[in-house]
XYZ file of C-alpha atoms in Angstrom:
775
model
C 9.711 5.759 -27.422
C 12.254 3.245 -27.079
C 13.328 1.076 -23.208
C 16.546 1.896 -22.054
C 16.803 -2.109 -20.969
C 19.465 -4.786 -20.622
C 18.924 -7.627 -18.340
C 22.091 -9.296 -17.251
C 21.015 -13.299 -16.676
C 22.836 -16.784 -16.920
C 23.122 -16.208 -20.668
C 24.617 -13.393 -20.853
C 23.716 -9.725 -21.762
C 24.084 -6.489 -23.291
C 25.757 -2.845 -22.767
C 22.461 -1.251 -24.151
C 24.184 2.363 -24.543
C 26.718 1.060 -26.299
C 30.044 2.146 -24.455
C 33.086 0.654 -23.994
C 35.920 3.400 -23.474
C 37.371 4.424 -20.470
C 35.405 7.474 -17.989
C 37.589 10.466 -19.704
C 35.344 12.919 -16.523
C 34.301 12.712 -13.799
C 30.936 14.885 -12.815
C 31.805 17.016 -10.483
C 30.121 20.842 -11.503
C 28.838 22.674 -8.654
C 25.095 22.574 -9.241
C 24.229 26.371 -9.064
C 20.853 28.128 -7.624
C 18.944 27.797 -10.611
C 19.955 24.284 -11.548
C 18.112 23.565 -7.748
C 15.028 25.623 -9.057
C 15.283 24.066 -12.258
C 14.741 20.683 -10.031
C 12.678 21.562 -7.453
C 9.804 22.922 -10.434
C 10.575 18.879 -12.140
C 7.068 17.874 -11.375
C 4.922 21.282 -12.233
C 7.182 22.144 -15.336
C 6.551 18.426 -17.834
C 3.079 16.824 -15.353
C 0.380 18.437 -18.249
C 2.734 17.840 -21.339
C 0.380 14.554 -21.921
C -2.530 14.057 -23.539
C -4.678 10.799 -22.923
C -3.277 9.473 -20.528
C -6.878 8.004 -18.591
C -6.404 5.730 -15.294
C -7.666 2.684 -14.335
C -11.965 3.038 -14.841
C -14.762 2.770 -12.244
C -18.009 1.335 -14.263
C -21.176 3.474 -12.945
C -24.061 0.801 -14.108
C -23.675 -2.423 -16.592
C -23.123 0.338 -19.733
C -21.293 3.542 -18.605
C -18.265 3.967 -16.785
C -15.544 6.444 -15.646
C -12.222 7.495 -15.339
C -9.865 10.152 -15.250
C -7.747 11.756 -17.920
C -4.804 14.261 -19.270
C -5.704 16.750 -21.760
C -4.156 19.729 -22.804
C -2.946 21.172 -19.287
C -4.356 19.262 -16.571
C -7.024 17.054 -16.423
C -10.960 15.510 -17.167
C -13.229 13.276 -16.149
C -15.094 11.852 -18.830
C -17.838 8.616 -18.564
C -18.177 6.213 -21.961
C -20.567 4.243 -22.592
C -20.291 0.628 -24.288
C -20.693 0.684 -27.661
C -20.262 4.464 -28.113
C -16.703 6.326 -30.141
C -17.211 9.160 -27.676
C -16.898 9.854 -24.318
C -18.822 12.640 -22.351
C -17.712 15.484 -19.242
C -18.127 13.425 -15.834
C -19.308 16.990 -14.896
C -18.781 20.698 -15.931
C -15.500 21.018 -14.273
C -15.501 24.888 -14.734
C -18.243 25.484 -13.294
C -17.330 22.912 -10.368
C -13.718 24.750 -10.081
C -15.582 27.914 -8.664
C -17.847 26.431 -6.186
C -14.781 24.510 -4.676
C -12.596 27.473 -4.183
C -15.305 29.233 -2.081
C -15.983 26.516 -0.043
C -11.837 25.362 0.021
C -10.739 29.120 0.096
C -8.127 29.075 -2.569
C -7.926 29.336 -5.932
C -8.678 26.297 -8.223
C -8.770 25.788 -12.433
C -11.085 23.218 -13.675
C -8.397 21.420 -15.470
C -6.448 20.575 -11.525
C -9.459 19.503 -10.096
C -7.435 18.859 -6.258
C -8.626 15.454 -6.279
C -7.822 11.581 -8.679
C -11.706 10.189 -7.839
C -14.665 10.576 -7.280
C -18.209 8.988 -6.355
C -21.634 10.214 -7.845
C -24.787 10.579 -5.467
C -28.647 11.194 -5.959
C -28.374 9.845 -9.270
C -25.378 11.414 -10.544
C -27.002 15.099 -9.046
C -23.671 14.807 -7.056
C -20.556 13.941 -6.661
C -18.611 13.014 -3.272
C -14.817 13.671 -3.813
C -12.110 12.748 -1.427
C -8.849 16.991 -2.222
C -6.306 18.046 -0.293
C -8.174 20.177 2.266
C -10.866 16.731 3.119
C -13.843 14.934 1.709
C -16.397 17.559 -0.102
C -20.181 17.257 -1.432
C -21.080 19.119 -4.719
C -23.801 18.751 -5.685
C -24.195 19.731 -10.038
C -27.404 21.591 -10.367
C -28.113 24.615 -12.125
C -25.609 26.476 -10.213
C -22.814 23.617 -8.860
C -22.553 24.484 -4.935
C -19.717 22.356 -2.459
C -19.588 21.876 0.896
C -16.998 20.464 3.430
C -18.641 16.511 3.958
C -18.783 14.570 7.090
C -20.266 11.521 7.109
C -23.640 11.599 8.550
C -23.404 8.104 10.131
C -21.741 7.260 13.351
C -18.478 5.937 12.584
C -17.556 2.416 14.210
C -14.976 2.375 17.613
C -11.141 3.350 16.332
C -9.166 0.627 16.758
C -4.911 0.771 16.971
C -3.381 -0.521 14.034
C -6.957 -3.265 13.767
C -6.028 -4.782 17.560
C -7.157 -2.878 20.455
C -10.447 -0.699 20.736
C -10.274 2.885 21.320
C -12.485 2.774 24.342
C -12.348 6.754 24.846
C -14.670 6.686 22.197
C -17.983 5.306 22.829
C -18.834 2.080 20.105
C -21.236 2.808 17.467
C -24.129 1.204 19.495
C -26.678 1.659 16.086
C -29.562 -1.531 17.090
C -29.201 -4.400 13.809
C -32.041 -5.916 13.443
C -32.705 -8.724 12.351
C -33.291 -10.302 8.251
C -37.557 -11.445 9.788
C -37.895 -7.645 11.020
C -39.150 -8.680 13.964
C -36.057 -8.270 16.529
C -33.425 -5.475 16.820
C -30.062 -7.009 19.267
C -27.517 -4.334 20.727
C -25.447 -4.140 23.666
C -26.446 -2.055 26.952
C -24.264 -1.978 29.659
C -22.438 -4.278 28.001
C -24.777 -6.729 27.723
C -26.541 -8.229 24.169
C -30.486 -6.915 24.798
C -32.634 -8.721 22.190
C -35.630 -5.817 21.791
C -38.882 -7.025 19.786
C -39.749 -4.932 17.720
C -43.597 -5.053 17.616
C -44.269 -3.959 21.439
C -41.300 -2.662 22.029
C -40.818 -5.944 24.866
C -36.506 -6.247 25.700
C -34.815 -9.539 27.136
C -31.293 -9.482 28.540
C -29.476 -12.113 26.894
C -26.155 -11.650 29.085
C -25.712 -11.032 32.254
C -21.928 -11.208 32.733
C -20.653 -8.336 30.718
C -18.039 -6.140 31.971
C -15.841 -3.295 31.099
C -13.218 -5.876 31.966
C -15.329 -8.219 29.205
C -17.687 -6.852 27.195
C -20.763 -8.252 24.233
C -19.007 -5.371 21.282
C -22.069 -4.118 19.508
C -20.250 -3.210 16.691
C -19.631 -7.370 15.570
C -22.945 -8.341 16.264
C -24.567 -10.760 12.703
C -27.766 -12.629 12.887
C -27.850 -15.686 10.616
C -29.687 -15.728 7.939
C -33.266 -17.601 9.367
C -33.070 -15.016 12.382
C -33.227 -17.533 14.635
C -29.305 -17.235 16.169
C -27.343 -13.908 16.764
C -23.687 -13.816 17.436
C -21.032 -11.138 19.209
C -17.371 -11.392 19.617
C -17.456 -11.110 23.710
C -13.750 -9.329 24.502
C -10.838 -8.835 27.107
C -9.058 -5.254 25.726
C -5.804 -5.497 25.831
C -3.648 -2.524 26.229
C -3.933 0.536 25.033
C -0.399 2.262 24.611
C -0.560 6.052 24.142
C 2.139 8.159 22.253
C 2.007 11.449 23.445
C 3.643 14.252 21.106
C 4.363 17.913 21.323
C 2.150 20.733 18.284
C 4.579 23.120 18.661
C 3.549 25.488 16.776
C 0.394 25.233 15.820
C -1.615 27.649 13.278
C -4.457 28.819 15.826
C -3.070 30.065 18.904
C 0.186 31.260 20.555
C 0.611 28.026 22.880
C 2.003 24.176 22.384
C -0.575 21.875 21.609
C -0.881 17.709 23.642
C -1.679 15.210 21.061
C -2.406 11.604 22.180
C -2.929 8.735 19.920
C -3.751 5.057 20.425
C -0.521 3.355 18.917
C -0.273 -0.626 20.315
C 3.452 -1.918 19.876
C 5.654 -5.286 19.282
C 4.573 -7.698 22.403
C 2.145 -5.639 23.484
C -1.570 -7.074 24.974
C -4.165 -7.310 21.701
C -8.482 -7.609 22.658
C -8.725 -10.855 22.933
C -12.052 -12.014 21.002
C -14.530 -14.972 21.665
C -17.641 -15.775 19.538
C -20.833 -16.279 21.441
C -24.189 -18.007 20.058
C -27.588 -17.021 21.215
C -30.634 -18.592 20.371
C -33.607 -15.866 20.183
C -36.532 -18.166 21.043
C -34.837 -19.875 24.170
C -32.590 -16.712 25.288
C -30.320 -19.967 25.191
C -26.318 -19.071 25.110
C -23.773 -21.176 23.483
C -20.139 -20.305 23.941
C -17.335 -21.938 21.239
C -14.241 -23.368 22.793
C -11.365 -21.485 22.147
C -8.854 -23.926 21.575
C -8.121 -23.698 17.608
C -8.254 -20.350 18.067
C -6.198 -19.441 21.035
C -3.485 -16.495 21.803
C -5.206 -14.585 18.729
C -3.748 -12.015 16.926
C -6.951 -10.658 14.799
C -10.032 -12.698 14.632
C -12.460 -11.716 11.526
C -15.812 -10.229 11.569
C -17.880 -13.168 12.127
C -19.993 -14.507 9.246
C -23.051 -16.750 9.327
C -23.681 -19.726 6.387
C -26.642 -19.300 4.475
C -28.670 -21.851 5.719
C -27.556 -20.396 9.341
C -25.982 -23.907 10.612
C -22.868 -22.760 10.963
C -20.924 -19.587 10.901
C -17.196 -18.783 10.398
C -14.881 -16.672 10.947
C -10.231 -16.313 9.849
C -8.293 -16.505 12.845
C -4.310 -15.367 12.260
C -2.117 -16.642 15.481
C -0.636 -13.963 17.563
C 3.413 -14.460 15.701
C 1.720 -14.623 12.169
C 2.905 -18.581 12.114
C -0.526 -19.861 11.626
C -4.063 -18.834 9.979
C -6.948 -21.215 10.516
C -10.474 -20.360 8.687
C -13.014 -21.851 11.796
C -16.037 -23.247 11.458
C -18.071 -23.818 14.436
C -22.318 -25.176 14.900
C -24.451 -22.844 16.062
C -26.228 -24.589 17.806
C -23.556 -26.683 20.068
C -20.787 -23.929 19.481
C -18.426 -26.821 18.412
C -15.424 -25.673 16.075
C -13.821 -27.181 13.528
C -10.045 -26.032 11.100
C -11.189 -26.328 7.663
C -8.298 -24.966 6.446
C -5.478 -24.264 8.023
C -1.897 -22.628 7.071
C 1.553 -22.666 9.167
C 4.727 -21.388 8.440
C 7.878 -21.928 10.240
C 8.981 -18.056 8.869
C 5.364 -15.855 8.606
C 2.007 -16.487 6.683
C 1.934 -13.982 5.853
C -1.088 -12.147 6.072
C -0.698 -8.858 4.589
C -3.260 -6.784 2.151
C -4.624 -8.950 -0.343
C -3.102 -12.266 0.618
C -5.537 -13.196 3.477
C -8.568 -13.270 1.283
C -10.545 -16.231 0.471
C -13.967 -16.559 -0.971
C -16.779 -18.632 0.505
C -18.717 -19.870 -2.629
C -22.930 -19.263 -2.191
C -21.821 -18.492 1.213
C -22.667 -22.244 2.226
C -18.871 -23.355 3.747
C -19.043 -25.818 0.808
C -16.190 -24.858 -1.146
C -13.694 -22.123 0.265
C -11.643 -20.176 -2.524
C -8.156 -19.796 -0.757
C -4.949 -18.293 -1.900
C -1.118 -19.949 -0.060
C 2.189 -20.124 -0.380
C 2.111 -23.985 0.837
C 4.217 -24.576 -2.744
C 6.262 -22.343 -2.307
C 4.513 -19.569 -4.227
C 1.331 -17.867 -3.745
C -1.590 -19.078 -5.691
C -5.190 -20.341 -5.496
C -6.787 -23.719 -3.520
C -10.270 -25.031 -4.265
C -10.855 -26.291 -0.283
C -13.270 -29.066 0.076
C -15.417 -27.352 2.938
C -16.396 -30.258 4.473
C -13.219 -32.645 4.173
C -10.555 -29.702 4.398
C -8.815 -31.510 0.503
C -7.264 -28.776 -0.705
C -7.431 -28.374 -4.756
C -4.532 -26.387 -6.677
C -5.600 -24.183 -9.141
C -2.581 -22.347 -10.380
C 1.149 -23.071 -10.157
C 4.350 -22.447 -11.159
C 6.881 -20.464 -10.481
C 4.689 -17.211 -10.066
C 2.801 -15.260 -8.699
C -0.615 -14.596 -8.004
C -1.406 -10.644 -6.044
C -5.220 -10.884 -4.900
C -8.383 -12.377 -6.697
C -10.281 -9.700 -8.528
C -13.515 -11.230 -8.971
C -15.078 -14.261 -8.653
C -18.338 -15.622 -11.504
C -20.054 -18.591 -9.025
C -22.218 -18.532 -11.788
C -19.430 -19.307 -14.572
C -17.431 -20.904 -11.927
C -14.661 -18.376 -13.434
C -11.943 -17.081 -10.585
C -10.398 -13.250 -12.190
C -6.850 -12.691 -10.396
C -4.228 -10.619 -11.326
C -0.855 -12.380 -11.140
C 2.887 -11.410 -11.654
C 5.798 -13.878 -12.742
C 3.841 -16.365 -15.581
C 5.676 -14.208 -18.219
C 8.634 -13.574 -19.664
C 10.979 -10.727 -19.207
C 9.741 -8.281 -15.997
C 9.126 -11.140 -13.562
C 6.982 -8.442 -11.382
C 4.138 -6.977 -13.854
C 1.161 -8.156 -13.695
C -1.170 -9.157 -15.485
C -4.984 -10.760 -15.530
C -6.271 -13.862 -15.954
C -9.203 -15.791 -15.378
C -9.318 -19.534 -14.074
C -11.983 -22.717 -13.763
C -12.607 -23.663 -10.181
C -11.374 -27.413 -10.743
C -8.015 -24.815 -12.317
C -8.482 -25.586 -16.780
C -8.565 -23.121 -18.455
C -6.480 -20.936 -17.233
C -6.497 -17.646 -19.765
C -4.170 -14.473 -19.846
C -6.795 -11.794 -20.059
C -4.501 -8.188 -20.835
C -2.274 -8.862 -23.743
C -0.170 -5.971 -23.789
C 2.801 -6.002 -22.520
C 3.154 -4.398 -19.085
C 1.260 -2.963 -15.979
C -2.328 -4.150 -16.208
C -4.986 -3.520 -13.746
C -8.700 -4.699 -15.113
C -12.200 -2.495 -14.272
C -15.224 -5.198 -14.804
C -18.459 -4.464 -15.206
C -21.626 -5.319 -12.704
C -23.021 -8.194 -15.257
C -19.726 -9.120 -15.937
C -19.260 -8.721 -19.584
C -16.906 -6.640 -20.122
C -13.649 -4.875 -18.989
C -11.445 -1.743 -19.440
C -8.316 -2.652 -19.293
C -5.460 0.162 -18.680
C -1.882 -1.170 -19.064
C 1.384 0.831 -18.876
C 5.324 -0.247 -18.554
C 7.921 3.087 -17.695
C 8.926 3.146 -21.527
C 5.110 2.888 -22.564
C 2.540 5.587 -21.959
C -0.585 4.576 -19.846
C -3.390 2.669 -23.180
C -7.091 2.312 -21.936
C -9.191 -0.739 -23.857
C -12.112 -2.152 -23.728
C -12.556 -5.232 -23.676
C -14.945 -8.736 -24.426
C -15.075 -10.681 -21.152
C -15.753 -13.547 -22.624
C -13.490 -13.702 -24.862
C -11.184 -11.223 -24.080
C -11.646 -9.778 -27.500
C -10.833 -5.936 -28.489
C -14.184 -4.210 -28.439
C -12.685 -0.684 -28.594
C -9.432 1.377 -27.565
C -10.245 4.341 -25.744
C -7.135 6.323 -24.911
C -3.319 5.877 -26.102
C -1.215 8.295 -23.893
C 0.035 10.855 -26.447
C 4.161 11.834 -24.424
C 5.310 13.769 -26.868
C 5.721 16.584 -25.348
C 7.268 15.204 -22.259
C 9.903 13.741 -24.206
C 10.635 16.716 -26.204
C 10.945 18.237 -22.546
C 13.253 15.761 -21.816
C 12.507 12.682 -19.645
C 13.446 9.232 -20.168
C 12.533 6.459 -19.441
C 14.676 4.593 -16.658
C 16.342 1.991 -17.644
C 15.510 -1.423 -16.297
C 18.672 -3.513 -15.602
C 18.535 -7.286 -13.358
C 21.555 -8.755 -11.900
C 21.859 -12.185 -9.882
C 21.453 -11.109 -6.116
C 23.682 -12.800 -3.041
C 23.687 -16.213 -4.086
C 24.785 -15.428 -7.758
C 21.196 -17.073 -9.436
C 18.169 -15.182 -8.789
C 17.473 -12.053 -10.893
C 17.182 -8.540 -8.954
C 15.109 -5.966 -10.720
C 15.527 -2.020 -10.488
C 16.404 0.555 -12.529
C 18.387 3.219 -13.426
C 17.555 7.362 -13.465
C 20.437 9.321 -15.186
C 21.012 13.047 -16.242
C 18.322 15.055 -18.377
C 22.134 15.857 -19.798
C 23.890 12.596 -19.643
C 26.681 12.207 -21.440
C 28.392 8.724 -21.090
C 31.471 10.089 -21.073
C 31.592 10.970 -17.619
C 30.878 10.001 -13.691
C 28.155 10.341 -11.959
C 28.069 9.374 -8.232
C 25.206 6.417 -7.361
C 22.316 7.760 -4.684
C 19.651 4.445 -4.816
C 15.877 5.859 -3.111
C 14.900 2.743 -0.933
C 12.085 0.939 0.321
C 13.099 -2.476 1.477
C 9.785 -3.070 3.519
C 8.347 -6.528 2.748
C 4.799 -5.819 2.357
C 5.579 -4.992 -1.127
C 8.254 -4.379 -3.839
C 7.933 -0.755 -4.657
C 10.372 -0.967 -8.327
C 7.729 0.646 -10.230
C 7.001 -0.239 -13.081
C 3.870 1.457 -14.835
C 4.440 5.094 -17.365
C 2.941 7.641 -14.660
C 6.063 8.568 -13.610
C 4.181 11.899 -11.101
C 2.907 11.146 -7.756
C 0.130 12.540 -6.764
C 0.874 15.413 -4.342
C 4.714 15.253 -4.522
C 7.860 14.249 -6.480
C 10.177 12.301 -3.767
C 9.491 8.885 -4.911
C 8.281 9.309 -8.184
C 10.131 8.511 -10.942
C 10.441 12.469 -11.247
C 11.240 13.353 -8.282
C 14.317 10.471 -9.027
C 14.695 12.810 -11.876
C 15.288 15.640 -9.764
C 17.959 14.678 -7.913
C 19.831 12.226 -10.939
C 19.657 15.971 -12.941
C 22.235 17.807 -10.335
C 24.685 15.656 -11.626
C 23.620 12.084 -10.204
C 22.558 8.616 -11.175
C 19.143 7.639 -9.509
C 18.562 3.671 -9.305
C 15.832 1.510 -7.413
C 16.150 -1.899 -6.438
C 14.017 -4.668 -5.079
C 16.280 -6.819 -2.940
C 15.506 -10.179 -1.156
C 13.265 -9.957 1.910
C 10.319 -8.148 -0.468
C 6.702 -9.178 -1.453
C 5.858 -10.581 -5.092
C 8.738 -13.603 -5.735
C 8.688 -16.565 -3.846
C 8.018 -17.499 -0.164
C 11.915 -18.436 0.109
C 13.103 -14.773 -1.578
C 10.132 -13.109 0.784
C 11.789 -15.177 3.871
C 15.054 -13.574 3.543
C 12.683 -10.916 5.686
C 11.744 -13.400 8.733
C 13.503 -11.683 12.223
C 15.674 -10.016 9.695
C 14.369 -6.267 8.994
C 17.824 -5.099 9.357
C 18.883 -7.170 5.789
C 17.101 -4.855 3.596
C 18.327 -7.023 1.324
C 21.537 -5.466 0.997
C 23.905 -8.382 -0.298
C 21.848 -7.864 -3.434
C 21.736 -4.550 -3.610
C 25.109 -4.487 -3.733
C 25.562 -7.175 -5.498
C 23.205 -5.247 -8.574
C 25.181 -2.536 -8.188
C 28.377 -3.522 -8.442
C 27.153 -5.246 -11.582
C 25.820 -2.379 -13.379
C 28.818 -0.619 -12.466
C 31.021 -3.522 -14.117
C 28.728 -2.567 -17.622
C 28.517 1.051 -17.497
C 32.161 3.263 -16.799
C 29.951 6.221 -16.018
C 28.116 4.369 -12.620
C 30.768 5.218 -11.035
C 31.082 3.639 -7.010
C 34.519 5.172 -6.075
C 32.569 7.291 -3.954
C 30.679 5.482 -2.437
C 26.789 5.404 -2.992
C 23.938 7.749 -1.431
C 20.508 6.611 -0.211
C 17.591 8.147 1.269
C 13.930 6.693 1.803
C 11.734 7.267 4.325
C 9.259 4.971 6.771
C 10.498 1.415 6.496
C 13.282 3.035 4.069
C 14.631 5.335 6.486
C 14.708 2.558 8.381
C 16.986 0.296 5.597
C 19.209 4.010 4.955
C 20.410 3.963 8.387
C 20.901 0.469 8.882
C 23.324 1.001 5.127
C 25.298 3.572 7.382
C 25.809 0.853 10.703
C 25.694 -2.705 8.351
C 27.480 -1.021 5.721
C 29.465 1.640 5.794
C 32.585 0.165 3.655
C 29.512 0.696 0.183
C 27.048 2.861 1.286
C 29.044 6.832 2.432
C 25.722 9.586 2.687
C 22.280 8.724 3.708
C 19.076 10.984 4.065
C 16.386 9.186 6.042
C 13.396 10.346 6.383
C 10.603 9.412 9.522
C 11.942 6.172 10.030
C 10.810 3.111 11.669
C 14.845 3.129 13.233
C 13.625 0.249 16.257
C 11.140 -2.181 15.432
C 10.046 -2.076 19.566
C 9.009 1.440 18.832
C 6.881 1.142 15.918
C 3.608 -0.387 15.040
C 2.228 -3.805 15.931
C 0.180 -4.735 12.689
C 3.324 -4.639 10.666
C 6.114 -5.623 12.707
C 5.140 -8.704 14.317
C 4.414 -9.605 10.681
C 7.447 -9.569 10.071
C 10.045 -9.565 13.003
C 7.715 -12.207 14.635
C 6.426 -12.938 18.730
C 7.366 -12.834 21.818
C 10.292 -9.810 21.102
C 13.259 -11.238 21.154
C 17.045 -10.599 20.418
C 16.104 -10.248 16.346
C 14.867 -6.915 17.306
C 17.239 -5.449 19.137
C 20.654 -7.096 16.801
C 17.916 -4.762 13.661
C 17.516 -1.896 16.260
C 19.707 1.532 14.593
C 19.266 1.947 18.297
C 21.463 -0.336 19.234
C 23.873 -0.062 16.638
C 24.632 3.188 16.173
C 27.738 3.178 17.697
C 29.054 1.528 13.913
C 27.880 4.116 12.139
C 29.995 5.538 9.572
C 29.370 8.142 6.582
C 27.232 11.631 6.421
C 23.900 11.226 8.056
C 21.092 13.405 7.210
C 17.983 12.529 9.910
C 14.293 14.044 8.747
C 11.013 13.261 11.283
C 7.675 14.668 11.308
C 7.125 15.915 14.798
C 3.822 15.051 13.920
C 4.174 11.588 13.301
C 1.161 9.262 13.063
C 2.343 6.271 11.618
C 5.558 6.157 13.067
C 6.622 7.151 17.150
C 8.830 10.562 16.128
C 10.229 9.474 19.246
C 12.153 6.586 17.046
C 13.903 9.656 15.068
C 14.710 10.955 18.950
C 16.333 8.206 20.508
C 18.179 7.511 17.054
C 19.653 10.962 17.324
C 20.292 10.251 21.317
C 22.338 6.379 20.720
C 24.469 9.043 17.369
C 25.453 11.351 20.923
C 26.687 9.131 23.136
C 28.264 7.100 20.345
C 29.890 10.392 19.917
C 28.602 10.858 16.425
C 28.394 13.111 14.375
C 25.383 13.567 12.190
C 22.639 16.391 11.179
C 18.950 16.212 12.803
C 15.485 18.504 10.570
C 13.197 18.551 12.388
C 9.815 20.104 11.138
C 7.310 21.744 13.465
C 3.522 20.191 12.587
C 3.992 17.182 9.904
C 3.893 14.080 9.859
C 4.201 10.970 8.162
C 4.666 12.657 4.994
C 6.508 15.057 5.713
C 8.861 16.593 2.720
C 6.951 14.124 0.191
C 3.570 14.558 0.816
C 3.211 17.545 3.326
C 4.260 21.173 2.776
C 7.363 22.561 3.019
C 7.627 19.482 0.010
C 10.521 22.466 -2.044
C 12.421 23.196 1.256
C 12.984 19.442 3.023
C 13.551 18.452 -0.456
C 15.676 20.817 -1.485
C 18.091 19.966 1.947
C 18.253 16.114 0.766
C 19.567 17.492 -2.034
C 21.719 19.908 -0.818
C 23.189 16.997 1.691
C 23.862 15.186 -1.517
C 26.083 17.884 -3.267
C 27.693 18.378 -0.527
C 28.835 15.155 1.180
C 28.982 13.054 -2.269
C 29.285 15.264 -4.805
C 31.878 17.236 -3.180
C 30.510 20.737 -3.858
C 29.940 23.831 -2.185
C 26.471 24.245 -2.679
C 24.695 27.878 -3.029
C 24.452 30.144 0.152
C 20.415 29.974 0.474
C 20.839 32.799 3.726
C 21.860 35.239 1.453
C 18.650 36.133 -0.135
C 16.553 37.911 2.364
C 12.655 37.018 2.020
C 10.316 38.109 4.113
């Protein structure tokens, strides 16, 4: 199937559809109830029409690996062995389905098991899997049996967004045994205690711990020679609680009250300080804090292999400085081995915080940095701090996949190095000295690999919007193709009407930087007609959001994946996604647009992209303004579209938005908006700018949202009411952050969204849904 693609670049452009005549009609037919039902059921109609589309592989041992693939009417889990041409079932799905059904209390089809991955246990005689109804453990004997599973081991004490401990929950005080097996270290009464296993003698090593300044048992770390033990002493931060009313619990008539530890921007965080104790003498070694004053977060303490030093990663409050700190275990003297500093933010999100201590000795550190304007790999001399750049160029290292210390090679994922779409991920290998950079994934698409434990082979799963999944086994030394394992067959899906989205790029606000997006058109698209345009937005700076892989179906919902865009398009719209400036996986300058500026959301780039598309495609009708919808950060973006760009965007649907960054979680917001909280938060606030709203707005909120404080939505509603603005509000009882996307009632919420765009953008009446009486 060819791609529907054309790029607008400095060298010129071409119109893929060959349409040059003016629009002779405007698409304006009102979709009837049957059209709605088709769109609402599109995922189920199309989901099972492919064969051989495999997900990423997981190695079981050096010879065997497993994955899930599509089959007629559903999915199957298979195991393959290197050198074998045939796959074998990972388990008997026909026997597992009724066992799961008995446990979960609902009917289950063996071709459509309610999980997408699993873990083997008990030498592959049992599996653990996350289902839609929680985790289960299933025995794979003669008679398959399943039970709901809870971890028998104690879980660590929860931390609110990673930075404030929930002191209402006891810490896991399981003793930490020394490597030589002679001692156990634990915390009793907020102080560190050492117990000698032979004889049971106890020694209290600290005596100044208290509830207001305690020694944390979950941070205990032993030196490899058992001569020292270290841990963090903690001064607790502010335990802010968000309170929610569960209005309609299913197990009782009266409402329930729920609380959640939820630190917000500006709140005091836990302050950690490392303390070291000598086992033989009990001598205490306090580490001076000058190099890690004002911490946002410290990584777990880790002794080096010789036990003479330990190290941790320090993120300064405000995210403008990150250091790798090394501490002399004997004296407590601290020094900065590596430092990252930025006038905006040091991107500490997801895999960007990775580093690798080669050999665990501190002599060589593999580090990622954007210091030259692009995220790249560096090798740091652990003694001098000298940095040698291993990769370079106008492209981005996304994450370290594997460090092969024996061969002194780094496997890493990156994007933008190959011609074409700069977001497509490939996997590369490079030596520790920066030489012999090799692309290990030759197919033109988005790649994900799984390396075998012995590093002799890897499974490469790749696809593209117009290329169904291909799964290959390759030799890890030279990338040679050993076997093509799967080649997805989507012929039935295409025959049912699915068309890959059109990819499109156009210069952004600066007139030169390519902005990339995709376009989804109605299944019965007629290029001689005009279609109003809707944008699905998610401008969260922690990633890019436009899909690059083939699989058009979300695992649970149909809201934002391609089939969800198609469902909306089929009601008479063109639906698009765009990655504007301020999002990740391009240059540092591209990303920095978000700094203290989340209200921007790349809108100048998006508007330029829309206009470039309309100039090339007469069916791309902007005359009625553009509709927009999104969830979470995308909900904030959708609201801001009507507040700051109402001359272009006219209709918005916003789900569970973090509309005021002062109301949302501390970690995400301080990363991009900075600390301390200043007037940049107010400038981006959908609440403070509610008076600016024009156009038609539908706010949707799940009352039990655990990710974004639901009060954020109600504060927008209050501000709009006070400003005399008309808007619609849909509050959904009992649901959380995934309301209408991964949580029921999905179909109802989607229908309400469809209705809103049909009425206000298509300017057509919607079916009278209340006419039918259903009990």
